[in-house]
CSV table of C-alpha atoms in Angstrom, one decimal:
chain,number,residue,atom,x,y,z
A,5,MET,CA,-22.6,31.0,81.4
A,6,THR,CA,-20.9,33.9,83.0
A,7,SER,CA,-22.0,36.0,86.0
A,8,LEU,CA,-22.8,38.8,83.6
A,9,ARG,CA,-25.7,37.0,81.9
A,10,THR,CA,-29.2,38.4,82.5
A,11,ALA,CA,-32.3,36.2,82.5
A,12,LEU,CA,-35.8,37.5,82.3
A,13,ILE,CA,-38.6,35.3,83.7
A,14,THR,CA,-42.3,36.0,83.1
A,15,GLY,CA,-44.7,35.0,85.8
A,16,ALA,CA,-41.8,34.9,88.3
A,17,ASN,CA,-43.7,35.7,91.4
A,18,ARG,CA,-44.6,32.1,92.3
A,19,GLY,CA,-44.5,28.5,91.2
A,20,ILE,CA,-42.1,27.4,88.5
A,21,GLY,CA,-41.2,30.9,87.5
A,22,LEU,CA,-40.0,31.9,91.0
A,23,HIS,CA,-38.0,28.7,91.4
A,24,VAL,CA,-36.4,29.2,88.1
A,25,ALA,CA,-35.4,32.7,89.1
A,26,GLN,CA,-33.9,31.4,92.4
A,27,GLN,CA,-31.9,28.7,90.6
A,28,LEU,CA,-30.6,31.1,88.0
A,29,ALA,CA,-29.6,33.5,90.7
A,30,VAL,CA,-27.7,30.8,92.5
A,31,ARG,CA,-25.7,30.4,89.3
A,32,GLY,CA,-24.6,34.0,89.6
A,33,MET,CA,-26.9,35.5,87.0
A,34,ARG,CA,-28.8,38.7,87.2
A,35,VAL,CA,-32.5,38.0,87.0
A,36,VAL,CA,-35.4,40.2,85.9
A,37,LEU,CA,-38.5,39.0,87.7
A,38,THR,CA,-41.7,40.0,86.1
A,39,ALA,CA,-45.3,39.5,87.3
A,40,ARG,CA,-48.6,40.8,86.2
A,41,THR,CA,-48.4,43.6,88.8
A,42,ALA,CA,-45.4,45.6,90.0
A,43,GLU,CA,-46.4,44.7,93.6
A,44,ALA,CA,-46.2,41.0,93.0
A,45,ALA,CA,-42.9,41.4,91.2
A,46,GLN,CA,-41.5,43.4,94.1
A,47,GLN,CA,-42.6,40.8,96.6
A,48,ALA,CA,-40.7,38.1,94.6
A,49,LEU,CA,-37.7,40.4,94.5
A,50,ALA,CA,-37.7,40.8,98.3
A,51,GLU,CA,-37.7,37.1,98.6
A,52,LEU,CA,-34.9,36.6,96.1
A,53,GLN,CA,-32.7,39.3,97.5
A,54,MET,CA,-32.3,37.3,100.6
A,55,SER,CA,-29.7,35.4,98.6
A,56,GLY,CA,-27.9,38.6,97.7
A,57,ALA,CA,-28.3,38.0,94.0
A,58,PRO,CA,-28.5,41.1,91.7
A,59,ALA,CA,-32.1,41.3,90.5
A,60,VAL,CA,-34.7,43.6,89.0
A,61,ALA,CA,-38.5,43.5,89.4
A,62,LEU,CA,-41.0,44.7,86.8
A,63,GLY,CA,-44.7,44.6,86.4
A,64,VAL,CA,-45.4,43.0,83.0
A,65,ASP,CA,-48.8,41.8,81.9
A,66,VAL,CA,-47.7,39.4,79.0
A,67,GLY,CA,-51.3,39.5,77.7
A,68,ASP,CA,-50.8,43.2,76.9
A,69,VAL,CA,-48.2,44.1,74.2
A,70,ALA,CA,-48.0,47.6,75.5
A,71,SER,CA,-46.9,46.3,78.9
A,72,ILE,CA,-44.2,44.2,77.3
A,73,ARG,CA,-42.9,47.1,75.2
A,74,ALA,CA,-42.8,49.4,78.3
A,75,ALA,CA,-40.7,46.8,80.1
A,76,ALA,CA,-38.3,46.5,77.1
A,77,ASP,CA,-38.0,50.3,77.1
A,78,GLU,CA,-37.3,50.4,80.8
A,79,LEU,CA,-34.6,47.7,80.6
A,80,ALA,CA,-33.0,49.6,77.6
A,81,ARG,CA,-33.1,52.8,79.7
A,82,ARG,CA,-31.2,50.9,82.4
A,83,GLN,CA,-28.8,49.4,79.8
A,84,ILE,CA,-29.8,45.9,80.7
A,85,ASP,CA,-29.5,43.3,77.9
A,86,VAL,CA,-31.6,40.2,78.2
A,87,ASP,CA,-29.6,37.1,77.4
A,88,ILE,CA,-32.0,34.4,78.5
A,89,LEU,CA,-35.8,34.7,78.2
A,90,ILE,CA,-38.0,32.3,80.1
A,91,ASN,CA,-41.6,32.5,78.9
A,92,ASN,CA,-43.2,31.0,81.9
A,93,ALA,CA,-46.4,33.0,82.5
A,94,GLY,CA,-49.6,31.1,81.6
A,95,ILE,CA,-53.2,30.6,82.4
A,96,TYR,CA,-55.4,27.5,82.5
A,97,PRO,CA,-59.1,28.2,81.7
A,98,GLU,CA,-61.3,25.2,82.0
A,99,GLY,CA,-63.9,24.0,79.5
A,100,GLY,CA,-64.3,22.8,75.9
A,101,LEU,CA,-63.8,24.9,72.8
A,102,LEU,CA,-67.6,25.2,72.3
A,103,THR,CA,-68.2,26.2,75.9
A,104,THR,CA,-65.2,28.3,77.0
A,105,GLY,CA,-66.2,31.9,77.3
A,106,ASP,CA,-65.0,34.4,74.7
A,107,ALA,CA,-63.0,36.4,77.2
A,108,ASP,CA,-61.3,33.3,78.6
A,109,LEU,CA,-60.4,32.0,75.1
A,110,ARG,CA,-59.0,35.3,74.1
A,111,ARG,CA,-57.0,35.7,77.3
A,112,ALA,CA,-55.5,32.2,76.9
A,113,LEU,CA,-54.3,33.0,73.4
A,114,ASP,CA,-53.0,36.5,74.6
A,115,VAL,CA,-51.1,35.1,77.6
A,116,ASN,CA,-50.0,31.6,76.5
A,117,LEU,CA,-49.2,32.3,72.8
A,118,LEU,CA,-49.0,36.0,72.0
A,119,GLY,CA,-47.3,36.9,75.2
A,120,PRO,CA,-44.2,34.7,74.5
A,121,VAL,CA,-44.2,35.9,70.8
A,122,HIS,CA,-44.2,39.5,71.8
A,123,CYS,CA,-41.5,38.9,74.5
A,124,ALA,CA,-39.4,37.2,71.8
A,125,ARG,CA,-40.0,40.2,69.5
A,126,ALA,CA,-38.9,42.5,72.3
A,127,TRP,CA,-35.7,40.8,73.3
A,128,MET,CA,-34.6,38.3,70.6
A,129,PRO,CA,-33.3,41.0,68.2
A,130,GLY,CA,-30.8,42.0,70.8
A,131,MET,CA,-29.7,38.4,71.3
A,132,LEU,CA,-29.3,38.0,67.5
A,133,ALA,CA,-27.2,41.2,67.3
A,134,ARG,CA,-24.9,40.0,70.2
A,135,GLY,CA,-24.7,36.5,68.8
A,136,PHE,CA,-25.9,34.8,72.0
A,137,GLY,CA,-29.3,34.1,73.5
A,138,ARG,CA,-31.7,31.5,74.9
A,139,VAL,CA,-35.5,31.5,74.7
A,140,VAL,CA,-37.3,28.8,76.7
A,141,ASN,CA,-41.1,28.5,76.2
A,142,LEU,CA,-43.0,26.7,78.9
A,143,SER,CA,-45.2,24.3,77.0
A,144,SER,CA,-47.2,21.2,78.0
A,145,GLY,CA,-48.0,17.7,76.9
A,146,TYR,CA,-51.6,19.0,76.4
A,147,GLY,CA,-50.2,21.1,73.5
A,148,CYS,CA,-48.6,18.1,71.7
A,149,PHE,CA,-50.3,16.3,68.8
A,150,SER,CA,-48.3,13.3,69.8
A,151,GLY,CA,-50.2,13.2,73.1
A,152,GLY,CA,-53.6,13.8,71.7
A,153,LEU,CA,-54.0,17.5,72.7
A,154,GLY,CA,-55.8,16.6,76.0
A,155,GLY,CA,-56.8,18.9,78.7
A,156,PRO,CA,-59.0,22.1,78.7
A,157,ALA,CA,-59.4,23.2,75.1
A,158,ALA,CA,-58.2,26.9,75.3
A,159,TYR,CA,-55.1,25.8,77.2
A,160,SER,CA,-54.4,23.0,74.8
A,161,VAL,CA,-54.9,25.0,71.6
A,162,SER,CA,-52.8,27.9,72.9
A,163,LYS,CA,-50.0,25.6,73.9
A,164,ALA,CA,-50.1,23.8,70.6
A,165,ALA,CA,-49.8,27.2,68.9
A,166,LEU,CA,-46.9,28.1,71.2
A,167,ASN,CA,-45.1,24.9,70.0
A,168,ALA,CA,-45.6,26.1,66.4
A,169,ALA,CA,-44.3,29.5,67.3
A,170,THR,CA,-41.3,27.9,69.0
A,171,LEU,CA,-40.3,26.3,65.7
A,172,HIS,CA,-40.8,29.5,63.7
A,173,LEU,CA,-38.7,31.5,66.2
A,174,ALA,CA,-36.0,28.8,66.2
A,175,ALA,CA,-35.9,29.1,62.4
A,176,ASP,CA,-35.0,32.8,62.8
A,177,CYS,CA,-31.9,31.9,65.0
A,178,ARG,CA,-28.3,32.2,64.0
A,179,GLU,CA,-24.9,31.9,65.8
A,180,ASP,CA,-25.4,30.9,69.4
A,181,VAL,CA,-29.1,31.8,69.8
A,182,LYS,CA,-31.6,29.0,70.4
A,183,VAL,CA,-35.3,28.8,71.0
A,184,VAL,CA,-36.7,25.7,72.6
A,185,ALA,CA,-39.8,24.5,74.5
A,186,VAL,CA,-39.9,22.6,77.8
A,187,ASP,CA,-42.8,20.4,79.0
A,188,PRO,CA,-42.3,20.4,82.8
A,189,GLY,CA,-45.1,17.8,83.3
A,190,TRP,CA,-47.8,17.9,86.0
A,191,VAL,CA,-46.3,20.0,88.7
A,192,ARG,CA,-47.4,20.8,92.3
A,193,THR,CA,-48.1,24.5,91.8
A,194,ARG,CA,-51.3,26.6,92.2
A,195,MET,CA,-52.1,25.7,88.6
A,196,GLY,CA,-51.2,22.0,88.9
A,197,GLY,CA,-52.8,21.5,92.3
A,198,PRO,CA,-51.7,19.5,95.4
A,199,GLN,CA,-52.2,16.1,93.7
A,200,ALA,CA,-49.6,16.7,91.0
A,201,PRO,CA,-46.8,14.2,91.3
A,202,ARG,CA,-43.8,16.5,90.5
A,203,VAL,CA,-42.3,19.0,92.9
A,204,VAL,CA,-41.7,22.5,91.6
A,205,ASP,CA,-38.0,22.5,92.3
A,206,ASP,CA,-37.4,19.5,89.9
A,207,ALA,CA,-39.5,21.1,87.1
A,208,ALA,CA,-37.7,24.4,87.5
A,209,ALA,CA,-34.4,22.6,87.4
A,210,ASP,CA,-35.3,21.2,83.9
A,211,VAL,CA,-36.1,24.7,82.7
A,212,VAL,CA,-32.8,26.0,84.0
A,213,TRP,CA,-31.0,23.1,82.4
A,214,ALA,CA,-32.5,23.9,79.0
A,215,ALA,CA,-31.8,27.6,79.4
A,216,THR,CA,-28.1,27.0,80.1
A,217,LEU,CA,-27.1,24.4,77.6
A,218,GLY,CA,-24.1,25.1,75.5
A,219,ALA,CA,-23.6,26.0,71.9
A,220,ASP,CA,-23.7,22.4,70.7
A,221,ALA,CA,-27.3,21.8,72.1
A,222,PRO,CA,-30.1,21.4,69.6
A,223,ASN,CA,-32.3,24.3,68.6
A,224,GLY,CA,-36.0,24.2,68.0
A,225,VAL,CA,-36.9,21.1,70.1
A,226,LEU,CA,-39.3,20.2,72.9
A,227,TRP,CA,-37.5,19.0,76.0
A,228,ARG,CA,-39.3,16.7,78.5
A,229,ARG,CA,-37.3,15.3,81.4
A,230,ARG,CA,-34.1,16.5,79.6
A,231,ALA,CA,-34.8,14.4,76.6
A,232,VAL,CA,-36.1,15.5,73.2
A,233,ALA,CA,-39.9,14.7,73.0
A,234,PRO,CA,-42.2,14.5,69.9
A,235,TRP,CA,-44.4,17.5,69.1
């Protein structure tokens, strides 16, 4: 990767997303930090700029396609091409499929599934036109049929659908454009809680590793601890 690469990370104001942004910045990349509100994105930007890395902050609600389109328009206005897209933003509503509230179920699908799809639709065409790009979707073992689709139902179903979307997007790739998913495991974040066994830096490092693999790396796979895992 060159210093001219630009990486956009959704949900970059905390947890895995913020650590991914920090690690990519250390590699010399320009990072676009997005968060649900512009204020949260600016706070993350202030923290990141302590390293002197070039960065941009945008308020993007990935559950709102109009918000994604507005961000794409703003980056186009600034003549910033997105080379790496990290679809990290996600929510974790509790409950079973029969008991989860309608609003929570819809929001889980909007944020965990449709958000990454709409982000890919916003920035993948440019990657395909330039012949280079990486899209990394943050998935979960709870979204894998191989693992029994455990966990809260809305989260599990939305991540299983994201895995399917990953395969479809990967099928649309050509040249050196790749779409993959990463299962970071149970991570000590606000979502994962203090009992999670994995520290956030390690999980973020796996995401960065997947996002910066070379042209000979596989496309359309699920990575878990830097090994291909079953869907």
